[in-house]
Coordinates of C-alpha atoms in Angstrom, one line a residue:
K1182 CA -25.9 -39.9 -15.6
T1183 CA -26.7 -37.7 -18.2
G1184 CA -25.0 -34.3 -16.3
K1185 CA -22.3 -36.1 -15.6
K1186 CA -21.8 -37.0 -19.4
T1187 CA -22.0 -34.0 -20.6
G1188 CA -20.2 -32.1 -17.8
K1189 CA -17.2 -34.5 -18.7
K1190 CA -17.9 -33.5 -22.5
Q1191 CA -17.6 -30.0 -21.8
T1192 CA -14.3 -30.4 -19.6
T1193 CA -13.0 -32.8 -22.6
Q1194 CA -14.1 -30.0 -25.5
K1195 CA -12.6 -27.1 -23.1
Q1196 CA -9.2 -28.9 -22.2
A1197 CA -8.8 -29.6 -26.6
T1198 CA -9.6 -25.5 -26.4
N1199 CA -7.1 -25.3 -24.6
R1200 CA -3.9 -27.1 -26.0
K1201 CA -5.4 -25.5 -29.3
N1202 CA -4.9 -22.3 -27.9
R1203 CA -1.7 -23.3 -26.6
R1204 CA 0.2 -24.6 -30.3
I1205 CA -2.0 -21.7 -31.5
R1206 CA 0.2 -19.3 -29.3
Y1207 CA 2.9 -21.8 -29.5
K1208 CA 3.2 -20.8 -33.2
Q1209 CA 2.9 -17.4 -32.9
V1210 CA 5.7 -16.8 -30.7
Q1211 CA 8.0 -19.3 -33.2
N1212 CA 7.1 -17.0 -35.7
G1213 CA 7.8 -14.0 -34.0
D1214 CA 4.2 -12.1 -34.0
K1215 CA 3.7 -9.3 -31.9
T1216 CA 2.9 -11.1 -28.7
G1217 CA 6.6 -13.3 -29.2
I1218 CA 10.4 -12.6 -29.7
N1219 CA 12.4 -12.5 -32.9
G1220 CA 16.3 -11.6 -33.6
D1221 CA 14.1 -8.0 -34.4
K1222 CA 13.5 -7.4 -31.2
M1223 CA 17.0 -8.1 -29.6
K1224 CA 18.0 -5.9 -32.5
E1225 CA 16.0 -3.3 -31.7
L1226 CA 17.2 -3.4 -28.0
L1227 CA 20.5 -3.6 -28.5
A1228 CA 20.7 -0.4 -31.3
K1229 CA 18.1 2.0 -29.6
Y1230 CA 18.7 1.5 -25.6
V1231 CA 22.2 -0.6 -25.2
K1232 CA 24.3 1.5 -27.9
P1233 CA 24.2 4.9 -26.1
F1234 CA 25.9 3.3 -22.9
W1235 CA 28.8 0.6 -25.5
K1236 CA 31.7 2.5 -24.4
R1237 CA 31.1 1.7 -20.2
I1238 CA 29.9 -1.7 -21.2
S1239 CA 33.2 -2.1 -23.3
I1240 CA 35.2 -0.9 -19.8
G1241 CA 32.6 -2.6 -17.5
F1242 CA 33.9 -5.7 -19.7
I1243 CA 37.4 -5.1 -20.0
I1244 CA 37.3 -4.9 -16.4
K1245 CA 35.5 -7.8 -15.7
F1246 CA 37.1 -9.7 -18.2
I1247 CA 40.8 -9.0 -16.2
G1248 CA 39.0 -9.7 -12.9
T1249 CA 37.8 -13.1 -14.3
T1250 CA 41.7 -13.4 -15.6
M1251 CA 43.0 -13.9 -12.3
D1252 CA 40.4 -16.4 -11.0
L1253 CA 41.5 -18.5 -13.7
F1254 CA 45.3 -18.7 -12.9
I1255 CA 45.1 -19.1 -9.4
P1256 CA 44.6 -23.0 -9.5
W1257 CA 47.1 -23.0 -12.0
T1258 CA 49.8 -21.4 -10.3
L1259 CA 48.3 -23.8 -7.2
A1260 CA 49.1 -27.4 -9.4
Y1261 CA 52.6 -25.4 -10.3
I1262 CA 53.3 -24.8 -6.7
I1263 CA 52.2 -28.7 -5.6
D1264 CA 54.1 -30.2 -8.9
R1265 CA 57.2 -28.0 -9.5
I1266 CA 58.1 -26.3 -6.2
T1267 CA 57.4 -28.1 -3.5
P1268 CA 59.4 -31.0 -4.3
T1269 CA 62.5 -28.6 -4.4
K1270 CA 60.9 -28.0 -0.7
N1271 CA 62.1 -24.0 -1.5
L1272 CA 59.9 -22.1 1.3
W1273 CA 60.6 -18.7 -0.3
A1274 CA 59.4 -19.9 -4.1
V1275 CA 56.1 -21.3 -2.3
A1276 CA 55.8 -18.0 -0.2
L1277 CA 56.7 -15.7 -3.3
L1278 CA 53.9 -17.5 -5.5
G1279 CA 51.3 -17.6 -2.6
M1280 CA 51.4 -14.2 -1.9
A1281 CA 50.8 -13.5 -6.1
M1282 CA 48.0 -16.0 -5.6
L1283 CA 46.9 -13.7 -2.9
A1284 CA 47.2 -11.0 -5.5
M1285 CA 45.5 -12.2 -7.8
A1286 CA 42.4 -12.7 -5.6
V1287 CA 42.3 -9.6 -4.1
C1288 CA 42.8 -8.3 -7.9
G1289 CA 39.6 -10.6 -8.8
L1290 CA 37.6 -9.3 -6.8
T1291 CA 38.5 -5.9 -6.9
F1292 CA 37.8 -5.9 -10.4
N1293 CA 34.6 -7.8 -10.6
V1294 CA 33.3 -5.7 -7.9
A1295 CA 33.8 -2.4 -10.2
A1296 CA 32.8 -4.2 -12.8
N1297 CA 29.0 -4.7 -11.2
W1298 CA 29.0 -1.7 -10.0
N1299 CA 29.5 -0.4 -13.6
A1300 CA 27.0 -3.0 -14.5
G1301 CA 24.2 -1.4 -12.1
F1302 CA 25.3 2.0 -13.3
V1303 CA 24.4 0.9 -16.8
T1304 CA 21.6 -1.2 -16.5
K1305 CA 20.2 1.4 -14.1
N1306 CA 20.1 3.9 -16.7
I1307 CA 18.8 2.0 -19.3
V1308 CA 15.8 0.8 -18.3
A1309 CA 15.6 4.4 -16.6
N1310 CA 15.1 5.3 -20.6
I1311 CA 13.3 2.1 -21.4
R1312 CA 10.8 3.3 -19.0
R1313 CA 10.9 7.0 -19.7
D1314 CA 9.7 6.1 -23.7
L1315 CA 7.4 3.1 -23.0
F1316 CA 5.4 6.1 -20.2
S1317 CA 5.1 8.9 -22.8
A1318 CA 4.2 6.0 -25.7
I1319 CA 1.3 5.5 -23.6
L1320 CA 0.5 9.0 -22.7
Y1321 CA 0.5 9.6 -26.5
L1322 CA -1.7 7.0 -27.4
D1323 CA -5.2 6.5 -29.3
R1324 CA -7.8 6.2 -27.2
R1325 CA -8.8 3.3 -29.4
K1326 CA -5.6 1.8 -29.1
T1327 CA -5.8 2.4 -25.0
D1328 CA -8.7 1.0 -24.8
G1329 CA -7.2 -2.4 -27.4
F1330 CA -4.2 -2.4 -24.6
A1331 CA -6.3 -2.1 -21.4
V1332 CA -4.9 -0.4 -19.0
P1333 CA -4.3 -3.2 -16.3
S1334 CA -2.1 -4.7 -19.8
L1335 CA -0.2 -1.0 -19.8
I1336 CA 0.6 -1.4 -15.9
S1337 CA 2.1 -4.8 -15.7
R1338 CA 4.4 -3.9 -19.2
C1339 CA 5.1 -0.1 -17.4
T1340 CA 6.0 -2.6 -14.0
S1341 CA 7.2 -6.4 -13.9
D1342 CA 8.3 -6.5 -17.7
S1343 CA 10.3 -3.7 -17.6
Y1344 CA 11.9 -5.7 -14.4
N1345 CA 12.2 -8.5 -16.4
V1346 CA 14.3 -6.4 -18.8
H1347 CA 16.3 -4.8 -15.9
S1348 CA 17.0 -8.5 -14.7
M1349 CA 18.3 -9.6 -18.2
I1350 CA 20.2 -6.3 -19.3
G1351 CA 22.2 -6.5 -15.4
M1352 CA 22.5 -10.4 -15.8
I1353 CA 24.5 -10.2 -18.8
Q1354 CA 26.7 -7.5 -17.9
R1355 CA 27.4 -8.9 -14.3
I1356 CA 27.1 -12.9 -15.1
G1357 CA 27.0 -13.1 -19.2
I1358 CA 30.5 -12.2 -19.4
R1359 CA 32.3 -14.1 -16.3
A1360 CA 30.3 -17.5 -17.2
P1361 CA 32.0 -17.7 -20.7
I1362 CA 34.9 -16.9 -19.7
L1363 CA 35.2 -18.9 -17.0
L1364 CA 34.0 -21.7 -19.1
L1365 CA 35.8 -21.2 -22.0
G1366 CA 39.3 -20.5 -20.1
G1367 CA 38.6 -23.7 -18.1
I1368 CA 38.3 -25.6 -20.9
A1369 CA 40.7 -24.0 -22.9
V1370 CA 43.6 -24.0 -19.8
T1371 CA 42.6 -28.0 -18.7
F1372 CA 43.5 -28.6 -21.9
L1373 CA 46.8 -27.5 -22.0
T1374 CA 47.2 -28.9 -18.5
D1375 CA 46.1 -32.4 -19.6
A1376 CA 44.3 -32.9 -23.0
S1377 CA 43.0 -36.7 -22.5
L1378 CA 41.3 -35.2 -19.3
A1379 CA 39.8 -32.3 -20.7
L1380 CA 38.1 -33.8 -23.7
I1381 CA 35.5 -35.4 -21.1
L1382 CA 34.4 -32.3 -20.1
L1383 CA 34.1 -31.4 -23.7
A1384 CA 32.6 -33.8 -24.7
L1385 CA 29.1 -33.2 -22.5
Q1386 CA 29.4 -29.5 -23.7
P1387 CA 27.3 -29.7 -26.9
L1388 CA 24.6 -32.6 -24.6
I1389 CA 24.5 -29.3 -22.0
F1390 CA 23.9 -26.9 -24.7
L1391 CA 21.1 -28.7 -26.6
T1392 CA 19.2 -29.1 -23.1
V1393 CA 19.5 -25.3 -22.2
V1394 CA 17.9 -24.4 -25.9
I1395 CA 15.5 -27.1 -26.0
I1396 CA 13.9 -26.0 -22.8
S1397 CA 14.1 -22.5 -23.0
K1398 CA 12.4 -22.6 -26.2
R1399 CA 9.3 -24.4 -24.6
G1400 CA 9.2 -22.0 -21.7
L1401 CA 8.9 -18.9 -23.8
P1402 CA 5.2 -19.1 -24.5
L1403 CA 4.5 -20.2 -20.9
F1404 CA 6.1 -16.7 -19.6
S1405 CA 3.6 -15.2 -22.7
D1406 CA 1.0 -16.9 -20.4
V1407 CA 1.9 -15.8 -17.3
Q1408 CA 2.3 -12.0 -18.1
L1409 CA -1.3 -12.0 -19.3
Q1410 CA -2.3 -13.4 -16.3
I1411 CA -0.5 -10.9 -14.3
E1412 CA -3.1 -8.4 -16.3
K1413 CA -5.8 -10.2 -15.4
I1414 CA -4.5 -10.1 -11.1
V1415 CA -3.6 -6.2 -12.3
L1416 CA -7.3 -5.8 -13.7
A1417 CA -9.2 -7.6 -10.3
M1418 CA -6.9 -5.6 -7.8
R1419 CA -7.2 -2.0 -9.4
E1420 CA -11.5 -2.7 -9.2
N1421 CA -11.4 -4.2 -5.8
I1422 CA -8.9 -1.3 -4.7
S1423 CA -11.4 1.7 -6.5
G1424 CA -14.7 -0.5 -5.4
V1425 CA -13.7 -1.3 -1.6
R1426 CA -16.6 0.7 0.0
I1427 CA -19.1 -0.2 -2.4
I1428 CA -18.2 -4.2 -2.3
K1429 CA -18.3 -3.5 1.8
A1430 CA -21.5 -1.4 1.5
L1431 CA -22.6 -4.5 -0.2
D1432 CA -21.3 -7.0 2.0
K1433 CA -19.1 -8.8 -1.0
T1434 CA -15.8 -9.3 0.5
E1435 CA -16.1 -12.8 0.5
H1436 CA -17.3 -13.1 -2.9
E1437 CA -14.7 -10.9 -4.5
R1438 CA -12.1 -12.4 -1.7
K1439 CA -12.9 -15.7 -4.3
R1440 CA -13.3 -14.4 -6.9
F1441 CA -9.9 -13.1 -6.6
A1442 CA -8.5 -16.4 -5.3
K1443 CA -9.6 -18.5 -8.2
I1444 CA -7.9 -15.1 -10.7
N1445 CA -4.5 -15.8 -8.3
E1446 CA -5.1 -19.6 -8.4
E1447 CA -5.1 -19.5 -12.1
L1448 CA -1.5 -17.7 -12.1
V1449 CA 0.1 -19.8 -9.6
S1450 CA -0.8 -22.8 -11.7
K1451 CA 0.8 -21.3 -14.7
E1452 CA 3.8 -20.0 -13.1
K1453 CA 4.0 -23.1 -11.4
K1454 CA 4.0 -24.9 -15.0
S1455 CA 6.6 -22.6 -16.5
A1456 CA 8.7 -22.4 -13.3
N1457 CA 9.1 -26.2 -13.3
L1458 CA 10.3 -26.9 -16.9
M1459 CA 12.7 -23.8 -16.2
A1460 CA 13.5 -25.8 -12.6
M1461 CA 14.4 -29.0 -15.4
T1462 CA 17.8 -26.9 -16.6
N1463 CA 20.1 -27.2 -13.5
P1464 CA 19.2 -30.3 -12.5
L1465 CA 19.8 -32.3 -15.7
V1466 CA 23.3 -29.7 -16.3
T1467 CA 24.1 -31.2 -12.8
L1468 CA 23.9 -34.8 -14.0
Y1469 CA 25.3 -34.1 -16.9
L1470 CA 28.9 -32.4 -14.7
N1471 CA 28.7 -34.7 -12.5
I1472 CA 28.9 -37.6 -14.5
G1473 CA 31.9 -35.7 -16.0
L1474 CA 33.7 -35.1 -12.5
A1475 CA 32.9 -39.1 -11.9
L1476 CA 34.9 -40.1 -15.0
V1477 CA 37.8 -37.5 -14.6
V1478 CA 38.2 -38.8 -11.1
L1479 CA 38.0 -42.6 -12.6
V1480 CA 40.6 -41.4 -15.3
G1481 CA 42.5 -39.2 -13.3
A1482 CA 43.2 -42.1 -10.9
F1483 CA 44.7 -44.5 -13.4
R1484 CA 46.7 -41.7 -15.0
V1485 CA 48.1 -40.6 -11.5
S1486 CA 48.9 -44.4 -10.8
A1487 CA 50.3 -44.8 -14.2
G1488 CA 52.6 -41.7 -13.9
K1489 CA 50.5 -39.8 -17.3
T1490 CA 49.3 -37.2 -14.6
E1491 CA 50.6 -35.3 -11.9
V1492 CA 48.6 -35.2 -8.5
G1493 CA 48.7 -31.0 -9.0
V1494 CA 47.2 -31.5 -12.4
I1495 CA 44.6 -33.4 -10.2
I1496 CA 43.7 -30.8 -8.0
A1497 CA 43.9 -27.8 -10.6
F1498 CA 41.5 -30.1 -12.6
L1499 CA 39.4 -30.3 -10.3
S1500 CA 39.0 -26.4 -9.6
Y1501 CA 38.5 -25.8 -13.0
F1502 CA 35.5 -28.3 -13.1
I1503 CA 34.0 -26.6 -10.3
M1504 CA 34.7 -23.1 -12.3
I1505 CA 33.3 -25.0 -15.7
V1506 CA 30.4 -26.6 -13.5
N1507 CA 29.3 -22.9 -11.8
S1508 CA 29.4 -21.2 -15.3
M1509 CA 27.1 -23.7 -16.8
Y1510 CA 24.6 -22.7 -13.9
A1511 CA 25.2 -18.6 -14.4
I1512 CA 24.3 -19.3 -17.9
S1513 CA 21.2 -21.8 -17.9
R1514 CA 20.5 -18.7 -15.2
I1515 CA 21.1 -16.2 -18.1
F1516 CA 19.0 -18.5 -20.7
I1517 CA 15.9 -18.3 -18.2
V1518 CA 16.4 -14.5 -17.6
S1519 CA 16.7 -14.2 -20.8
T1520 CA 13.8 -15.8 -21.9
K1521 CA 11.7 -14.0 -19.8
G1522 CA 13.4 -10.5 -20.1
I1523 CA 13.1 -10.8 -24.2
A1524 CA 9.7 -11.9 -24.3
S1525 CA 9.4 -8.9 -22.1
Y1526 CA 10.9 -6.1 -24.0
S1527 CA 8.4 -7.8 -26.9
R1528 CA 5.5 -6.4 -25.1
I1529 CA 7.1 -3.3 -24.3
S1530 CA 8.3 -3.0 -28.2
E1531 CA 4.4 -3.3 -29.5
V1532 CA 3.7 -0.2 -27.2
L1533 CA 6.7 1.8 -28.5
N1534 CA 6.2 1.1 -31.8
T1535 CA 2.5 1.6 -32.1
A1536 CA 1.7 3.8 -34.9
P1537 CA -0.7 6.6 -34.2
E1538 CA -4.6 5.4 -36.1
L1539 CA -5.1 9.6 -35.7
K1540 CA -3.5 11.7 -37.9
I1541 CA -3.7 15.1 -38.7
E1542 CA -5.6 15.0 -42.5
E1543 CA -5.1 17.7 -45.0
I1544 CA -9.0 19.5 -45.2
P1545 CA -9.3 22.7 -46.6
A1546 CA -10.9 25.1 -44.5
E1547 CA -14.1 26.6 -44.7
H1548 CA -15.9 30.0 -44.3
S1549 CA -18.5 29.1 -41.5
E1550 CA -20.5 31.4 -38.7
Y1551 CA -20.9 29.0 -36.6
H1552 CA -18.4 27.7 -34.5
I1553 CA -19.0 24.2 -33.9
E1554 CA -20.3 22.2 -36.6
F1555 CA -21.4 18.3 -36.7
K1556 CA -22.6 17.5 -40.3
E1557 CA -24.5 13.8 -40.2
V1558 CA -21.6 12.5 -37.7
S1559 CA -21.9 8.4 -37.1
F1560 CA -20.0 6.9 -35.3
S1561 CA -18.5 2.7 -33.9
Y1562 CA -16.4 2.3 -30.8
Y1563 CA -15.8 -1.4 -32.4
K1564 CA -16.9 -1.1 -36.0
N1565 CA -20.0 -3.3 -35.9
K1566 CA -23.3 -1.0 -34.0
N1567 CA -23.3 3.1 -34.3
N1568 CA -23.0 4.0 -31.1
L1569 CA -23.7 7.8 -32.6
T1570 CA -26.0 7.3 -36.0
D1571 CA -26.1 10.9 -37.7
I1572 CA -26.0 13.4 -35.0
S1573 CA -25.5 17.3 -37.1
F1574 CA -26.3 20.4 -34.8
K1575 CA -24.7 23.9 -35.2
L1576 CA -23.3 26.4 -32.2
K1577 CA -22.1 30.1 -32.7
R1578 CA -19.3 31.1 -30.8
G1579 CA -20.6 32.3 -27.3
Q1580 CA -24.0 29.7 -27.4
T1581 CA -24.4 27.4 -24.9
L1582 CA -24.9 23.8 -26.0
G1583 CA -27.0 21.6 -23.3
I1584 CA -27.4 17.9 -23.8
I1585 CA -29.6 15.0 -21.8
G1586 CA -30.7 11.6 -22.3
P1587 CA -30.5 8.5 -20.5
T1588 CA -27.3 6.1 -19.4
G1589 CA -25.6 5.3 -22.6
S1590 CA -27.5 7.3 -25.3
G1591 CA -24.4 9.0 -26.4
K1592 CA -24.1 12.0 -24.4
S1593 CA -20.1 11.7 -23.3
T1594 CA -19.4 10.2 -26.9
V1595 CA -20.4 13.0 -28.4
I1596 CA -17.6 15.3 -26.7
R1597 CA -15.1 12.6 -27.1
L1598 CA -15.6 12.8 -31.1
L1599 CA -15.6 17.1 -30.6
M1600 CA -12.2 16.5 -28.9
R1601 CA -11.1 13.9 -31.7
F1602 CA -10.6 10.7 -29.1
Y1603 CA -11.8 8.7 -32.1
D1604 CA -12.6 9.3 -35.5
V1605 CA -15.9 9.8 -36.6
S1606 CA -17.0 6.6 -38.9
T1607 CA -18.9 9.2 -41.8
G1608 CA -19.6 13.0 -41.8
S1609 CA -17.2 15.6 -40.1
I1610 CA -16.9 17.9 -36.8
T1611 CA -15.7 21.5 -37.4
I1612 CA -14.8 24.1 -35.3
D1613 CA -14.6 27.4 -36.7
G1614 CA -15.2 25.6 -40.2
R1615 CA -12.1 23.6 -40.2
D1616 CA -12.5 19.7 -39.6
V1617 CA -11.2 18.4 -36.5
R1618 CA -8.8 16.3 -38.2
S1619 CA -6.9 19.0 -39.9
I1620 CA -6.0 20.9 -36.3
P1621 CA -3.4 19.8 -34.7
F1622 CA -3.6 17.7 -31.8
E1623 CA -1.8 20.6 -29.4
E1624 CA -3.7 23.4 -31.0
L1625 CA -7.0 21.4 -31.0
Y1626 CA -7.0 20.4 -27.4
R1627 CA -5.7 24.3 -25.7
K1628 CA -9.3 25.5 -27.0
F1629 CA -11.2 22.9 -24.4
G1630 CA -11.3 23.1 -21.0
I1631 CA -13.0 20.5 -19.4
V1632 CA -14.1 18.2 -16.8
F1633 CA -14.8 14.7 -17.6
Q1634 CA -17.8 12.4 -16.0
D1635 CA -14.9 10.4 -14.3
D1636 CA -12.1 13.1 -13.6
V1637 CA -9.4 12.6 -11.3
L1638 CA -7.7 14.7 -8.7
F1639 CA -3.9 13.9 -8.2
A1640 CA -1.7 13.1 -4.5
D1641 CA -1.3 16.9 -5.0
T1642 CA -1.5 20.4 -3.6
I1643 CA -5.3 22.2 -4.5
A1644 CA -2.9 24.1 -6.8
E1645 CA -1.1 21.9 -8.8
N1646 CA -4.4 19.9 -9.8
I1647 CA -5.9 23.4 -10.5
S1648 CA -3.1 24.2 -12.8
L1649 CA -1.4 21.3 -13.9
G1650 CA 1.7 22.4 -14.9
R1651 CA -0.2 25.4 -17.4
S1652 CA 1.3 28.8 -16.9
I1653 CA -1.8 30.3 -14.9
S1654 CA -0.5 33.2 -11.9
E1655 CA -2.2 32.6 -8.6
D1656 CA -4.7 35.7 -9.1
E1657 CA -6.1 33.3 -12.0
L1658 CA -6.2 29.8 -9.7
W1659 CA -8.2 32.0 -7.2
R1660 CA -10.4 33.2 -9.6
S1661 CA -11.4 30.1 -10.7
V1662 CA -11.5 28.8 -7.2
C1663 CA -14.1 31.5 -6.8
L1664 CA -16.4 31.2 -9.9
S1665 CA -16.4 27.2 -9.5
E1666 CA -17.9 28.4 -5.8
A1667 CA -15.0 26.4 -4.4
S1668 CA -13.2 29.2 -2.2
E1669 CA -15.7 28.3 0.5
F1670 CA -13.6 25.4 1.4
V1671 CA -10.7 25.9 -0.1
S1672 CA -10.2 29.3 2.3
E1673 CA -11.3 26.8 5.5
F1674 CA -7.5 24.7 4.8
D1675 CA -5.0 26.0 6.6
D1676 CA -2.8 25.6 4.2
H1677 CA -5.7 27.5 1.2
M1678 CA -4.3 26.9 -2.1
E1679 CA -1.4 24.5 -1.3
H1680 CA -3.7 22.3 1.1
Q1681 CA -2.3 18.2 -0.2
L1682 CA -4.8 16.3 -2.0
T1683 CA -4.9 12.6 -1.5
I1684 CA -5.0 9.7 -4.4
K1685 CA -8.5 11.1 -6.4
G1686 CA -8.8 13.5 -4.1
S1687 CA -10.2 11.2 -1.3
N1688 CA -9.9 13.1 1.3
L1689 CA -12.8 15.6 -0.5
S1690 CA -16.3 15.3 -0.4
G1691 CA -17.9 14.6 -3.9
G1692 CA -19.1 18.2 -4.5
Q1693 CA -15.6 19.7 -3.3
K1694 CA -13.8 17.7 -5.7
Q1695 CA -16.4 18.7 -8.7
R1696 CA -16.1 22.1 -7.6
L1697 CA -12.3 21.7 -8.1
L1698 CA -12.5 19.8 -10.9
I1699 CA -14.6 22.7 -12.3
S1700 CA -12.0 25.5 -11.3
R1701 CA -9.3 23.6 -13.4
A1702 CA -11.7 23.6 -16.8
L1703 CA -12.0 27.6 -15.9
A1704 CA -8.4 28.4 -14.8
S1705 CA -7.2 28.7 -18.6
K1706 CA -10.7 30.9 -19.7
P1707 CA -11.2 28.1 -22.5
E1708 CA -12.4 28.9 -25.9
I1709 CA -14.9 25.7 -25.8
L1710 CA -15.8 24.9 -22.2
I1711 CA -17.2 21.3 -21.7
L1712 CA -19.3 20.4 -18.4
D1713 CA -19.8 16.3 -18.6
D1714 CA -22.3 15.3 -16.0
S1715 CA -20.1 18.0 -13.4
S1716 CA -22.6 18.9 -11.2
S1717 CA -24.2 15.7 -9.9
A1718 CA -23.0 16.3 -7.0
L1719 CA -23.5 19.5 -5.9
D1720 CA -26.7 21.0 -4.8
Y1721 CA -29.0 23.1 -6.5
T1722 CA -28.3 26.0 -5.3
T1723 CA -24.4 26.0 -5.4
D1724 CA -25.4 24.7 -9.2
Q1725 CA -27.5 27.4 -9.9
K1726 CA -24.3 30.0 -8.7
L1727 CA -21.9 28.6 -10.7
R1728 CA -24.1 28.7 -14.4
N1729 CA -24.1 32.3 -13.7
N1730 CA -20.6 32.6 -12.5
I1731 CA -19.9 30.8 -16.2
A1732 CA -22.6 33.1 -17.8
G1733 CA -21.5 36.2 -16.6
N1734 CA -17.8 35.9 -17.2
F1735 CA -17.1 33.6 -20.0
S1736 CA -19.8 34.6 -22.4
D1737 CA -17.2 34.5 -25.2
S1738 CA -16.9 30.8 -24.5
T1739 CA -19.0 28.6 -26.1
T1740 CA -20.1 26.1 -24.0
I1741 CA -21.8 22.0 -23.8
I1742 CA -23.3 21.1 -20.4
V1743 CA -23.5 17.3 -20.7
A1744 CA -26.2 16.7 -17.3
Q1745 CA -29.2 14.4 -15.8
R1746 CA -30.9 17.4 -14.6
I1747 CA -32.8 19.7 -16.9
S1748 CA -32.3 22.5 -14.4
S1749 CA -28.8 22.6 -15.4
I1750 CA -29.6 22.9 -18.9
K1751 CA -32.6 24.8 -19.4
D1752 CA -30.8 28.0 -19.7
S1753 CA -29.0 26.7 -23.0
D1754 CA -29.6 28.1 -26.1
L1755 CA -29.8 24.7 -27.6
I1756 CA -30.6 21.6 -26.0
I1757 CA -30.3 17.7 -27.6
M1758 CA -32.5 14.9 -25.6
M1759 CA -30.5 11.8 -27.3
E1760 CA -31.5 8.3 -26.7
D1761 CA -30.2 5.0 -28.1
G1762 CA -27.4 7.0 -30.4
F1763 CA -29.9 9.8 -32.0
I1764 CA -31.4 13.0 -31.4
A1765 CA -34.7 12.1 -30.1
A1766 CA -35.4 16.0 -30.3
I1767 CA -33.4 19.2 -30.5
G1768 CA -34.8 23.1 -29.7
T1769 CA -34.9 25.1 -26.6
H1770 CA -36.1 24.3 -23.6
E1771 CA -39.8 25.8 -24.0
E1772 CA -39.7 23.8 -27.7
L1773 CA -39.0 20.9 -26.2
L1774 CA -41.5 21.3 -23.7
A1775 CA -43.8 21.7 -26.6
Q1776 CA -42.8 19.2 -29.4
S1777 CA -41.5 16.2 -27.1
E1778 CA -43.1 14.1 -24.0
A1779 CA -39.9 12.7 -23.2
Y1780 CA -38.8 15.7 -22.3
R1781 CA -41.9 17.3 -21.1
H1782 CA -42.1 14.4 -19.0
I1783 CA -38.9 14.2 -17.3
S1784 CA -39.3 18.1 -16.9
D1785 CA -42.4 18.0 -14.8
M1786 CA -40.6 15.2 -12.8
Q1787 CA -37.7 17.1 -12.0
L1788 CA -39.2 21.0 -12.3
N1789 CA -42.4 19.7 -10.0
I1790 CA -44.2 21.6 -12.7

């Protein structure tokens, strides 16, 4: 009993928390925060992306206006034939006006198709520009900003969010112009035809408008929640696809299936909630308009009976009524699609308008005999606990630094700070006496040739994977392949350097991938060469040959090697042993053997001394 009561209490508290979060979310959206929408976001979309196409949009509007006007005249012409021409039994006049109706129908069809084609062209280019800018913005995001947004979120903004914007812009051009013209034009013509009957339809418009606005306003926070849940789906899929082999190896397929099913059910639940709310629009609008139709038929019957209205007018009136009904359907759809589209553009603009956190600072350069120098560097990823504390070392040009330590000790963080993926919390890092915060990014990155711990090969040829768009000759590419000890297996391929790799180089072994990645780092003859645990899949013989090649051909390059093997770093000019973000020991291999018991223990185990 106690367990049941506790469970119920926890459930109640969870529901209360969810309700509170929804209220906060709704208020944020209403206030137009970064995850919500406001008029400024729409103005930005119009000014930045829609304005360059205003001429084509204007032409499309004119074409659509003419085509829609043709559709408006057809019922009026039919009423005129019934009430004015038919009683005179003038068959030539009926045939002539019938031909005119046919011409108007063909003209309306042609102009509407042309306008829709133009709308498709404009929409395609606008969204292409948005995707281009978004992709570019993502590439130039600071590492901390990328961590903040998270990769699944950035993927969903490039895909589902941009698709929602595409749907909104396309629908506004195709239906957003035609529907109001038919609605307002239909009401205007009905007023000219019979004002009494038109008042019935006009009286319903405020009620319809109010219903659409209220539902759309309440649906916005729900659509934002759906997008956030889509991000969780993307994350789960990325994890399962990248880890499919380990999942199968550990027989966790059923576990992952259940985990994905749970996330999927949450998404379905949120989509149902938002869809059910927005689905109320059409039935309510239909109800209002059917009531209006019944009143029009009823009142029209009395007016025809009293001789105040003609039969043709009633027929035309019903045709216009159908136009107005369809227009209201279309407008309600536009509200739904626009709600999703504007919410999605708000998420996109959040990335587009993200100001860079890392900026070039004016820090005077100092004369230094050292190529790389860390001066009492401390750093924290999340601004709470230091991940690195008081890191200091100096390297002259051409020297080699080896970094060793347990997982999570801060080895890779040292590399990230040197390349200025993040800024130090305290202290400074200099290259030739220049603080890395004062070096333009393009100039800074050109200094490095690097193999990251989790580096990637792309679905392209071996040559393109090594050059990566850099102007590197074929001879230099092959030289880097030879120096990385990759020529042995590359030459076995029938197409050699033009051999096509699959995504992440999955058609290569681990050692082959690492050697190609090292080729990429060596190809540009870097000033600073960084190998972050890049030889873990290589056998000892190949690793030794690789280090000999680097030492013999890159004597002017300062090299930093992060490794788990002492054999990979024992010949380094300086070795740092990291532990919990601190330098536990520093010196040459011989000095560390004499000074550090931990280093000596690792050396004994690995080198079997």
